[in-house]
Amino acid sequence: MAESSQQHIDIHVEFSGGAELLFDKVKEHEVKLSHDNNPWTIRKLLVWIKENLLKERPELFVQEDTVRPGILILVNDADWELVGELEYEIQNKDRIIFISTLHGG
Amino acid sequence: MPVACRMCGGPAVLKRPKTGDAVCKDCFFYAFENEVNYTITNGNLFKRGDRVAVGASGGKDSTVLAYILKLLNERHDYGIELILLSVDEGITGYRDDSLETVKRNQHQYDLPLKIVSYEDLYGWTMDAIVKQIGLKNNCTFCGVFRRQALDRGAMLLKANKIATGHNADDIAETVLMNVLRGDIARLRRCTAITTGAEGGLPRCKPLKYTYEKEIVMYAYFKKLDYFSTECIYSPNAYRGHARTYLKDLERIRPSSIIDLIHSGESLSIKKDVKMPVQGTCTRCGYISSNAICKACTLLEGLNKGLPKLAIGKSNKSRRLLDAASQSSDSTNENTPPKEKKKDVTF
C-alpha cells in the first residue's frame, strides 16, 4: 500500500516588472500549496494568489480566470505557453515568475 | 516533456509571438539580435561616422536598445558613436528613480550619458504642470515637451541622429490610436522607421518590429538592469485603452501586432484629404504645422494660466491666444504666471 505523499508542495513565486507593486512590493515568495483532490494547475494557483497574496487592485493581475494580458509567466525559466499555460500541473520545487510588461520603456 | 527548439532541437524556453516557434535561449538571442541587425541595415538607419543619441529612460525598451546597439555596433562594425540621452521631466517617484537606472546603465554598458530636464529647458517640471492643469491631458504636454527635449539634448551633444526604443507594440498602439482619433497626418507618419528628417534631427526606431514580450524576455535572460513602474500620471492616458485592446487581440492572434504595423505602412491617403503643411514655428524655429508650435502654445498657456490652451482643435487655440494676447502684454516663456485667468470656456 503506498504511503500518502507529501502533504504539500513547495514552490517559489516571484513578481517583477512592476507586478510586485500589487504584492506590497515583495518580489519573492516561498509558497506552500496543500494537496487536495485536484491537482495544482496554474489556473488554480492564480485563484490562490488572488485570495492569499494579492494586496490590491486584482483587475491589474487577473482577468477572468487567467492572468491579465501583458503579464508574462515563466515556469522554471521557460515560457508558460510551452508547458500548457493554465493547465500546467505544478511540481514540487517549481519556480514560477510573473513579469509585467505594462509600463513605459 | 520539454518542447524542442525549432532551430537546434535543444530545450525551448520561449514561444516567439511573431512566428509561434519554440526556441531555446541561445537561438532566441541569435534570432533577436539578427533581426534587429537586419532592421538596421535594411532600413539604412545608420551610416559610418554617425553620432547617435540613444533615448534612454532606464526602462526595458531603452535598456535593451542601448545594450543591443552597442553589441551590434561592435559585432557588425557599424562604425557609429553611441551616447545615452535621458530626459528628466520632473516626475517625483518615477523619473528620479529611473534616472538612477540610466546612470547604472552608463557604467554597465560603458557609454557616455547626458541628462536634460524640463526644468532647465522650459521652466516647468511635470509635477508643476500637473498641479496647474489637473490630471487630464498630462501626456499631451509631456509628449510634446519630450520630443523637443530629445532634439535639444541631441544637438547639445552634437549628435546627428536619435534612436528611440519604440517597439512593435508601441507602434501598433499608435496606429490604432490615430485611426480612432481620425488623425490622418499622424497615421501616415507613425509607421515610418525614420522620422523628422525635415526639421530637427532624424530619429529612428531600431526595435520597430520587436515584440514587447521578446524585449522583456531578452532583458530577463540577459539579466539586464531596468526600471519598471508606470508613470504615476499615465492611468488617465488614452493610450491605455488602445494598449488593453491590443493586448487582448494579441492573446487571440499574436501576429496582430505586426499585422497592424503592416496595415499602417500600407495605407495611402486619398488625394482630396486635407493634410497640414509642415513649416517652422515663428517663435522658436522648431518644426510645426502651425505658425506657433505646440510646445510654445502649451507653454504660453501654462505661463498665462490658460491650462486648456492647445488641448483639442487648433483653431480654438488660435482664438484663445488672440483673446489672451489682446488683454495682456507679450511675455517671454519663463515669466511666472500672473493672476490666473478665470475659467476659459470653449
Short mmCIF file of C-alpha atoms in Angstrom, two decimals:
data_model
loop_
_atom_site.label_atom_id
_atom_site.label_comp_id
_atom_site.label_asym_id
_atom_site.label_seq_id
_atom_site.Cartn_x
_atom_site.Cartn_y
_atom_site.Cartn_z
CA MET A 1 0.00 0.00 0.00
CA ALA A 2 1.51 3.35 -0.97
CA GLU A 3 2.27 5.85 1.75
CA SER A 4 0.41 9.11 1.29
CA SER A 5 2.76 11.52 -0.44
CA GLN A 6 3.79 14.91 0.89
CA GLN A 7 1.01 16.93 2.39
CA HIS A 8 2.02 19.93 0.35
CA ILE A 9 4.23 21.16 -2.47
CA ASP A 10 6.75 23.95 -2.01
CA ILE A 11 7.19 26.43 -4.80
CA HIS A 12 8.98 29.71 -5.33
CA VAL A 13 6.87 32.53 -6.73
CA GLU A 14 8.31 35.81 -7.97
CA PHE A 15 6.76 39.05 -9.18
CA SER A 16 8.65 41.61 -11.23
CA GLY A 17 8.41 44.22 -13.96
CA GLY A 18 6.19 46.28 -11.69
CA ALA A 19 3.83 43.43 -10.75
CA GLU A 20 5.42 43.38 -7.28
CA LEU A 21 3.65 46.66 -6.52
CA LEU A 22 0.42 44.70 -6.20
CA PHE A 23 2.03 42.50 -3.57
CA ASP A 24 3.30 45.13 -1.15
CA LYS A 25 6.47 45.41 -3.25
CA VAL A 26 7.53 41.94 -2.12
CA LYS A 27 9.10 40.23 -5.13
CA GLU A 28 9.89 36.77 -3.82
CA HIS A 29 7.52 34.42 -2.06
CA GLU A 30 8.01 30.88 -0.79
CA VAL A 31 4.65 29.25 -1.15
CA LYS A 32 3.28 26.02 0.35
CA LEU A 33 0.37 24.56 -1.53
CA SER A 34 -1.51 21.86 0.32
CA HIS A 35 -2.71 18.81 -1.53
CA ASP A 36 -6.37 18.20 -2.08
CA ASN A 37 -8.36 16.22 -4.61
CA ASN A 38 -7.49 18.47 -7.53
CA PRO A 39 -4.01 18.93 -8.92
CA TRP A 40 -2.40 22.34 -8.58
CA THR A 41 -2.58 23.89 -12.00
CA ILE A 42 -1.58 27.46 -12.81
CA ARG A 43 -5.28 28.17 -13.10
CA LYS A 44 -5.74 27.07 -9.51
CA LEU A 45 -2.61 28.91 -8.38
CA LEU A 46 -3.90 32.17 -9.80
CA VAL A 47 -7.04 31.91 -7.72
CA TRP A 48 -4.91 31.11 -4.68
CA ILE A 49 -2.62 34.08 -5.34
CA LYS A 50 -5.57 36.39 -5.74
CA GLU A 51 -7.02 35.24 -2.44
CA ASN A 52 -3.84 34.95 -0.40
CA LEU A 53 -1.06 37.15 -1.77
CA LEU A 54 -2.61 39.96 -3.78
CA LYS A 55 -2.87 43.15 -1.77
CA GLU A 56 -4.70 45.49 -4.11
CA ARG A 57 -6.39 46.04 -7.50
CA PRO A 58 -6.95 42.44 -8.62
CA GLU A 59 -8.02 43.64 -12.06
CA LEU A 60 -4.38 44.56 -12.75
CA PHE A 61 -3.26 40.98 -12.19
CA VAL A 62 -6.07 38.66 -13.21
CA GLN A 63 -8.65 38.87 -15.95
CA GLU A 64 -11.47 36.33 -15.62
CA ASP A 65 -9.73 33.02 -14.95
CA THR A 66 -6.38 33.90 -16.41
CA VAL A 67 -3.62 36.41 -15.92
CA ARG A 68 -4.08 39.93 -17.32
CA PRO A 69 -2.77 40.17 -20.89
CA GLY A 70 0.65 41.78 -20.76
CA ILE A 71 1.83 39.77 -17.77
CA LEU A 72 4.28 37.05 -18.76
CA ILE A 73 4.60 33.82 -16.83
CA LEU A 74 7.75 31.74 -16.68
CA VAL A 75 7.80 28.23 -15.26
CA ASN A 76 11.35 27.16 -14.36
CA ASP A 77 12.66 29.86 -16.69
CA ALA A 78 10.56 28.76 -19.63
CA ASP A 79 7.56 30.44 -21.28
CA TRP A 80 4.33 29.07 -19.83
CA GLU A 81 2.99 28.82 -23.39
CA LEU A 82 5.36 25.89 -23.85
CA VAL A 83 4.07 23.91 -20.89
CA GLY A 84 0.34 24.22 -21.29
CA GLU A 85 -0.41 27.67 -19.83
CA LEU A 86 -3.24 27.44 -17.31
CA GLU A 87 -3.36 23.64 -17.45
CA TYR A 88 0.26 23.09 -16.45
CA GLU A 89 0.45 20.96 -13.31
CA ILE A 90 2.76 22.48 -10.75
CA GLN A 91 5.53 20.26 -9.36
CA ASN A 92 7.38 20.45 -6.08
CA LYS A 93 10.23 23.00 -6.13
CA ASP A 94 8.95 24.74 -9.27
CA ARG A 95 9.91 28.38 -9.82
CA ILE A 96 7.08 30.47 -11.18
CA ILE A 97 7.75 34.05 -12.21
CA PHE A 98 5.24 36.72 -13.19
CA ILE A 99 6.74 39.59 -15.18
CA SER A 100 4.62 42.59 -16.03
CA THR A 101 5.34 44.30 -19.34
CA LEU A 102 2.78 47.02 -18.81
CA HIS A 103 4.87 50.08 -18.24
CA GLY A 104 6.98 52.58 -20.09
CA GLY A 105 10.16 51.58 -21.86
CA MET B 1 8.46 16.59 -21.67
CA PRO B 2 10.21 19.79 -22.73
CA VAL B 3 9.39 21.29 -26.10
CA ALA B 4 12.25 21.25 -28.58
CA CYS B 5 13.81 24.36 -30.05
CA ARG B 6 12.76 24.85 -33.65
CA MET B 7 16.26 25.78 -34.68
CA CYS B 8 18.58 23.42 -32.82
CA GLY B 9 16.41 20.87 -31.04
CA GLY B 10 17.61 21.86 -27.57
CA PRO B 11 15.17 22.60 -24.72
CA ALA B 12 12.97 25.55 -25.68
CA VAL B 13 12.47 28.46 -23.28
CA LEU B 14 10.27 30.78 -25.28
CA LYS B 15 7.41 30.66 -27.76
CA ARG B 16 8.01 33.52 -30.18
CA PRO B 17 4.82 35.53 -30.70
CA LYS B 18 5.79 36.60 -34.20
CA THR B 19 6.21 33.12 -35.57
CA GLY B 20 4.76 30.74 -32.98
CA ASP B 21 8.14 28.94 -32.95
CA ALA B 22 9.57 27.46 -29.77
CA VAL B 23 13.21 28.45 -29.31
CA CYS B 24 15.97 27.84 -26.79
CA LYS B 25 17.83 30.67 -25.07
CA ASP B 26 20.82 30.89 -27.39
CA CYS B 27 18.79 30.55 -30.55
CA PHE B 28 16.47 33.24 -29.20
CA PHE B 29 19.41 35.62 -28.65
CA TYR B 30 20.70 34.81 -32.10
CA ALA B 31 17.34 35.39 -33.82
CA PHE B 32 16.55 38.53 -31.80
CA GLU B 33 19.92 40.13 -32.44
CA ASN B 34 19.97 39.19 -36.11
CA GLU B 35 16.51 40.58 -36.68
CA VAL B 36 17.41 43.93 -35.16
CA ASN B 37 20.59 43.98 -37.25
CA TYR B 38 18.51 43.26 -40.33
CA THR B 39 16.09 46.06 -39.47
CA ILE B 40 19.02 48.44 -39.07
CA THR B 41 20.82 47.51 -42.27
CA ASN B 42 17.71 47.07 -44.40
CA GLY B 43 16.31 50.40 -43.23
CA ASN B 44 19.67 52.16 -43.64
CA LEU B 45 19.26 53.55 -40.17
CA PHE B 46 22.92 54.36 -39.61
CA LYS B 47 25.99 55.15 -41.62
CA ARG B 48 29.62 55.09 -40.62
CA GLY B 49 30.60 58.10 -38.54
CA ASP B 50 27.10 58.79 -37.21
CA ARG B 51 26.93 60.18 -33.71
CA VAL B 52 23.76 58.67 -32.27
CA ALA B 53 21.94 59.90 -29.19
CA VAL B 54 20.10 56.91 -27.71
CA GLY B 55 16.94 57.97 -25.90
CA ALA B 56 17.37 56.28 -22.53
CA SER B 57 14.74 56.32 -19.83
CA GLY B 58 16.00 53.43 -17.76
CA GLY B 59 13.01 51.38 -18.87
CA LYS B 60 13.02 47.99 -20.54
CA ASP B 61 12.98 49.19 -24.14
CA SER B 62 15.73 51.75 -23.89
CA THR B 63 17.93 49.46 -21.80
CA VAL B 64 17.66 46.69 -24.38
CA LEU B 65 18.15 49.24 -27.15
CA ALA B 66 21.35 50.60 -25.65
CA TYR B 67 22.67 47.11 -24.97
CA ILE B 68 21.88 45.77 -28.41
CA LEU B 69 23.09 48.81 -30.34
CA LYS B 70 26.40 48.60 -28.56
CA LEU B 71 26.63 44.86 -29.20
CA LEU B 72 25.69 45.08 -32.88
CA ASN B 73 27.90 48.11 -33.45
CA GLU B 74 30.85 46.08 -32.27
CA ARG B 75 29.84 42.81 -33.88
CA HIS B 76 28.96 44.23 -37.30
CA ASP B 77 31.23 47.25 -37.27
CA TYR B 78 28.60 49.92 -37.95
CA GLY B 79 31.27 52.48 -37.08
CA ILE B 80 28.88 54.67 -35.06
CA GLU B 81 29.29 56.56 -31.79
CA LEU B 82 26.64 55.96 -29.13
CA ILE B 83 25.66 58.34 -26.35
CA LEU B 84 22.87 57.83 -23.83
CA LEU B 85 20.44 60.77 -23.68
CA SER B 86 17.96 60.99 -20.85
CA VAL B 87 15.12 63.43 -20.24
CA ASP B 88 14.16 64.42 -16.72
CA GLU B 89 10.55 65.54 -16.83
CA GLY B 90 10.48 66.21 -13.11
CA ILE B 91 8.08 63.49 -12.02
CA THR B 92 8.84 62.65 -8.42
CA GLY B 93 8.83 58.99 -7.55
CA TYR B 94 9.03 57.94 -11.19
CA ARG B 95 11.66 59.74 -13.16
CA ASP B 96 14.11 60.28 -10.34
CA ASP B 97 14.20 56.51 -9.76
CA SER B 98 14.53 55.59 -13.40
CA LEU B 99 17.34 58.09 -13.87
CA GLU B 100 19.29 56.16 -11.27
CA THR B 101 18.89 53.14 -13.53
CA VAL B 102 20.22 55.06 -16.54
CA LYS B 103 23.22 56.11 -14.51
CA ARG B 104 23.86 52.45 -13.76
CA ASN B 105 23.40 51.59 -17.45
CA GLN B 106 26.04 54.20 -18.23
CA HIS B 107 28.55 52.18 -16.23
CA GLN B 108 27.26 48.76 -17.18
CA TYR B 109 27.44 49.47 -20.91
CA ASP B 110 30.33 51.91 -20.70
CA LEU B 111 28.54 54.62 -22.70
CA PRO B 112 28.55 58.38 -22.03
CA LEU B 113 25.34 59.91 -20.63
CA LYS B 114 23.65 63.31 -20.89
CA ILE B 115 20.56 64.31 -18.93
CA VAL B 116 18.37 67.26 -19.95
CA SER B 117 15.50 68.47 -17.81
CA TYR B 118 12.17 70.17 -18.45
CA GLU B 119 13.04 72.49 -15.60
CA ASP B 120 16.07 73.79 -17.47
CA LEU B 121 14.52 73.80 -20.91
CA TYR B 122 11.06 75.12 -20.17
CA GLY B 123 10.99 76.31 -16.57
CA TRP B 124 8.30 73.77 -15.69
CA THR B 125 8.52 70.25 -14.22
CA MET B 126 5.72 67.78 -15.00
CA ASP B 127 4.75 67.83 -11.34
CA ALA B 128 4.28 71.59 -11.55
CA ILE B 129 2.37 71.25 -14.82
CA VAL B 130 0.00 68.67 -13.37
CA LYS B 131 -0.57 70.90 -10.35
CA GLN B 132 -1.58 73.62 -12.77
CA ILE B 133 -3.70 71.67 -15.26
CA GLY B 134 -5.01 68.73 -13.24
CA LEU B 135 -4.79 65.06 -14.17
CA LYS B 136 -6.16 65.21 -17.69
CA ASN B 137 -4.12 65.78 -20.84
CA ASN B 138 -0.84 65.39 -18.99
CA CYS B 139 0.61 63.19 -21.69
CA THR B 140 -0.08 65.84 -24.30
CA PHE B 141 2.25 68.24 -22.51
CA CYS B 142 4.83 65.65 -21.65
CA GLY B 143 4.99 64.08 -25.09
CA VAL B 144 5.34 67.40 -26.88
CA PHE B 145 7.97 68.67 -24.49
CA ARG B 146 9.88 65.42 -24.55
CA ARG B 147 10.22 65.38 -28.32
CA GLN B 148 11.75 68.82 -28.27
CA ALA B 149 13.86 67.97 -25.24
CA LEU B 150 15.34 64.99 -27.06
CA ASP B 151 16.16 67.15 -30.06
CA ARG B 152 17.74 69.87 -27.99
CA GLY B 153 19.70 67.39 -25.93
CA ALA B 154 20.93 65.67 -29.06
CA MET B 155 22.01 68.99 -30.54
CA LEU B 156 23.91 69.83 -27.36
CA LEU B 157 25.68 66.51 -27.80
CA LYS B 158 26.40 67.33 -31.45
CA ALA B 159 24.68 64.12 -32.40
CA ASN B 160 23.33 63.81 -35.93
CA LYS B 161 20.75 61.15 -35.16
CA ILE B 162 18.45 59.99 -32.38
CA ALA B 163 17.49 56.37 -31.72
CA THR B 164 14.48 55.54 -29.54
CA GLY B 165 13.31 52.25 -28.08
CA HIS B 166 9.79 52.20 -29.54
CA ASN B 167 8.77 48.60 -30.03
CA ALA B 168 6.23 46.85 -32.25
CA ASP B 169 3.54 47.03 -29.59
CA ASP B 170 4.02 50.80 -29.26
CA ILE B 171 3.73 51.37 -32.98
CA ALA B 172 0.71 49.11 -33.34
CA GLU B 173 -0.95 51.04 -30.49
CA THR B 174 -0.17 54.32 -32.22
CA VAL B 175 -1.70 53.13 -35.47
CA LEU B 176 -4.85 52.15 -33.57
CA MET B 177 -4.96 55.44 -31.68
CA ASN B 178 -4.59 57.51 -34.81
CA VAL B 179 -7.34 55.58 -36.56
CA LEU B 180 -9.61 56.05 -33.54
CA ARG B 181 -8.87 59.76 -33.44
CA GLY B 182 -9.04 60.38 -37.16
CA ASP B 183 -5.55 61.84 -37.09
CA ILE B 184 -4.64 61.16 -40.71
CA ALA B 185 -1.44 63.17 -40.73
CA ARG B 186 -0.02 61.19 -37.82
CA LEU B 187 -1.38 57.94 -39.19
CA ARG B 188 0.63 58.45 -42.31
CA ARG B 189 3.84 59.27 -40.44
CA CYS B 190 3.68 56.96 -37.46
CA THR B 191 4.89 53.75 -39.07
CA ALA B 192 7.94 55.32 -40.70
CA ILE B 193 11.09 53.81 -39.25
CA THR B 194 12.96 57.08 -39.56
CA THR B 195 11.12 60.36 -38.99
CA GLY B 196 11.83 64.03 -38.67
CA ALA B 197 14.49 64.35 -41.30
CA GLU B 198 12.94 67.62 -42.48
CA GLY B 199 13.15 69.63 -39.24
CA GLY B 200 15.04 68.63 -36.04
CA LEU B 201 17.23 65.56 -36.13
CA PRO B 202 16.29 62.32 -37.86
CA ARG B 203 15.17 59.80 -35.33
CA CYS B 204 14.86 56.08 -35.89
CA LYS B 205 13.34 53.08 -34.16
CA PRO B 206 15.60 50.04 -34.45
CA LEU B 207 13.20 47.98 -32.32
CA LYS B 208 10.23 48.78 -34.55
CA TYR B 209 9.48 45.15 -35.37
CA THR B 210 10.39 43.74 -31.98
CA TYR B 211 7.59 42.49 -29.79
CA GLU B 212 7.45 43.84 -26.27
CA LYS B 213 7.26 40.27 -24.94
CA GLU B 214 10.59 39.45 -26.57
CA ILE B 215 12.21 42.62 -25.29
CA VAL B 216 11.22 41.67 -21.74
CA MET B 217 12.42 38.08 -22.24
CA TYR B 218 15.70 39.23 -23.74
CA ALA B 219 16.28 41.55 -20.80
CA TYR B 220 15.32 38.76 -18.40
CA PHE B 221 17.60 36.10 -19.86
CA LYS B 222 20.49 38.55 -20.31
CA LYS B 223 19.88 39.84 -16.78
CA LEU B 224 19.75 43.46 -17.94
CA ASP B 225 19.05 46.12 -15.35
CA TYR B 226 15.91 48.17 -15.98
CA PHE B 227 13.36 50.20 -14.08
CA SER B 228 9.74 49.21 -14.30
CA THR B 229 6.95 51.29 -12.94
CA GLU B 230 4.12 53.06 -14.69
CA CYS B 231 4.37 56.81 -14.82
CA ILE B 232 2.11 57.98 -12.00
CA TYR B 233 0.14 60.16 -14.38
CA SER B 234 -0.41 57.52 -17.04
CA PRO B 235 -3.52 55.71 -15.78
CA ASN B 236 -5.53 58.56 -17.28
CA ALA B 237 -3.97 58.32 -20.71
CA TYR B 238 -5.99 57.45 -23.78
CA ARG B 239 -3.23 55.16 -24.99
CA GLY B 240 -4.06 52.81 -22.12
CA HIS B 241 -7.30 51.86 -23.84
CA ALA B 242 -5.57 51.09 -27.11
CA ARG B 243 -2.99 49.07 -25.22
CA THR B 244 -5.58 46.98 -23.37
CA TYR B 245 -7.40 46.26 -26.62
CA LEU B 246 -4.19 45.34 -28.37
CA LYS B 247 -3.10 43.01 -25.59
CA ASP B 248 -6.43 41.20 -25.75
CA LEU B 249 -6.09 40.89 -29.52
CA GLU B 250 -2.52 39.63 -29.21
CA ARG B 251 -3.69 36.84 -26.99
CA ILE B 252 -6.12 35.61 -29.61
CA ARG B 253 -3.87 36.13 -32.58
CA PRO B 254 -0.24 37.05 -31.71
CA SER B 255 0.59 38.27 -35.18
CA SER B 256 -1.99 41.09 -34.81
CA ILE B 257 0.73 43.42 -33.67
CA ILE B 258 2.98 43.03 -36.65
CA ASP B 259 -0.05 42.92 -38.95
CA LEU B 260 -1.35 46.23 -37.61
CA ILE B 261 2.01 47.81 -38.38
CA HIS B 262 1.87 46.35 -41.86
CA SER B 263 -1.62 47.82 -42.34
CA GLY B 264 -0.37 51.20 -41.19
CA GLU B 265 2.62 51.04 -43.52
CA SER B 266 0.46 50.11 -46.48
CA LEU B 267 -2.09 52.86 -46.08
CA SER B 268 -2.23 55.52 -48.72
CA ILE B 269 -4.18 58.71 -48.26
CA LYS B 270 -6.83 59.81 -50.74
CA LYS B 271 -5.80 62.83 -52.78
CA ASP B 272 -8.53 65.09 -51.51
CA VAL B 273 -7.82 64.62 -47.79
CA LYS B 274 -6.62 67.88 -46.30
CA MET B 275 -3.16 67.47 -44.77
CA PRO B 276 -1.29 70.01 -42.69
CA VAL B 277 1.77 71.54 -44.29
CA GLN B 278 4.95 71.38 -42.23
CA GLY B 279 6.73 74.66 -41.65
CA THR B 280 8.58 76.13 -38.71
CA CYS B 281 7.47 77.84 -35.53
CA THR B 282 7.72 81.60 -35.69
CA ARG B 283 8.79 81.73 -32.05
CA CYS B 284 11.36 79.00 -31.58
CA GLY B 285 12.07 77.72 -35.08
CA TYR B 286 11.08 74.16 -34.29
CA ILE B 287 9.23 72.13 -36.90
CA SER B 288 5.50 72.89 -36.78
CA SER B 289 2.36 72.67 -38.90
CA ASN B 290 1.00 75.85 -37.35
CA ALA B 291 2.54 79.31 -37.05
CA ILE B 292 3.34 78.63 -33.43
CA CYS B 293 4.43 75.14 -32.48
CA LYS B 294 2.62 73.03 -29.96
CA ALA B 295 5.30 73.36 -27.29
CA CYS B 296 5.29 77.16 -27.45
CA THR B 297 1.50 77.21 -27.36
CA LEU B 298 1.37 74.86 -24.40
CA LEU B 299 3.96 76.91 -22.54
CA GLU B 300 2.08 80.11 -23.30
CA GLY B 301 -0.99 78.51 -21.81
CA LEU B 302 0.89 77.43 -18.70
CA ASN B 303 2.50 80.81 -18.19
CA LYS B 304 -0.73 82.70 -18.68
CA GLY B 305 -2.78 80.33 -16.55
CA LEU B 306 -4.73 79.03 -19.56
CA PRO B 307 -4.32 75.30 -18.92
CA LYS B 308 -6.54 74.16 -21.76
CA LEU B 309 -4.68 76.08 -24.42
CA ALA B 310 -3.64 73.79 -27.28
CA ILE B 311 -5.65 70.87 -25.97
CA GLY B 312 -8.13 69.97 -28.67
CA LYS B 313 -8.57 71.56 -32.08
CA SER B 314 -6.03 74.13 -33.15
CA ASN B 315 -8.40 76.85 -34.36
CA LYS B 316 -9.76 77.11 -30.84
CA SER B 317 -6.17 77.57 -29.63
CA ARG B 318 -5.69 80.42 -32.02
CA ARG B 319 -8.88 82.14 -30.89
CA LEU B 320 -7.87 81.76 -27.27
CA LEU B 321 -4.36 83.00 -27.90
CA ASP B 322 -5.67 86.01 -29.77
CA ALA B 323 -8.11 86.80 -27.00
CA ALA B 324 -5.41 86.37 -24.39
CA SER B 325 -2.80 88.46 -26.16
CA GLN B 326 -5.24 91.29 -26.65
CA SER B 327 -5.67 91.61 -22.91
CA SER B 328 -2.06 91.22 -21.74
CA ASP B 329 1.43 92.23 -22.78
CA SER B 330 3.54 89.76 -24.72
CA THR B 331 5.51 87.69 -22.27
CA ASN B 332 8.65 85.62 -22.55
CA GLU B 333 8.32 81.93 -21.79
CA ASN B 334 9.88 81.99 -18.37
CA THR B 335 7.73 84.67 -16.76
CA PRO B 336 5.82 83.11 -13.87
CA PRO B 337 2.03 83.18 -14.25
CA LYS B 338 0.32 86.45 -13.44
CA GLU B 339 -3.14 86.46 -11.91
CA LYS B 340 -4.77 83.34 -13.22
CA LYS B 341 -7.44 83.85 -15.84
CA LYS B 342 -10.85 82.61 -14.75
CA ASP B 343 -12.47 79.56 -16.40
CA VAL B 344 -11.96 79.88 -20.10
CA THR B 345 -14.93 78.34 -21.86
CA PHE B 346 -14.64 76.59 -25.19
#
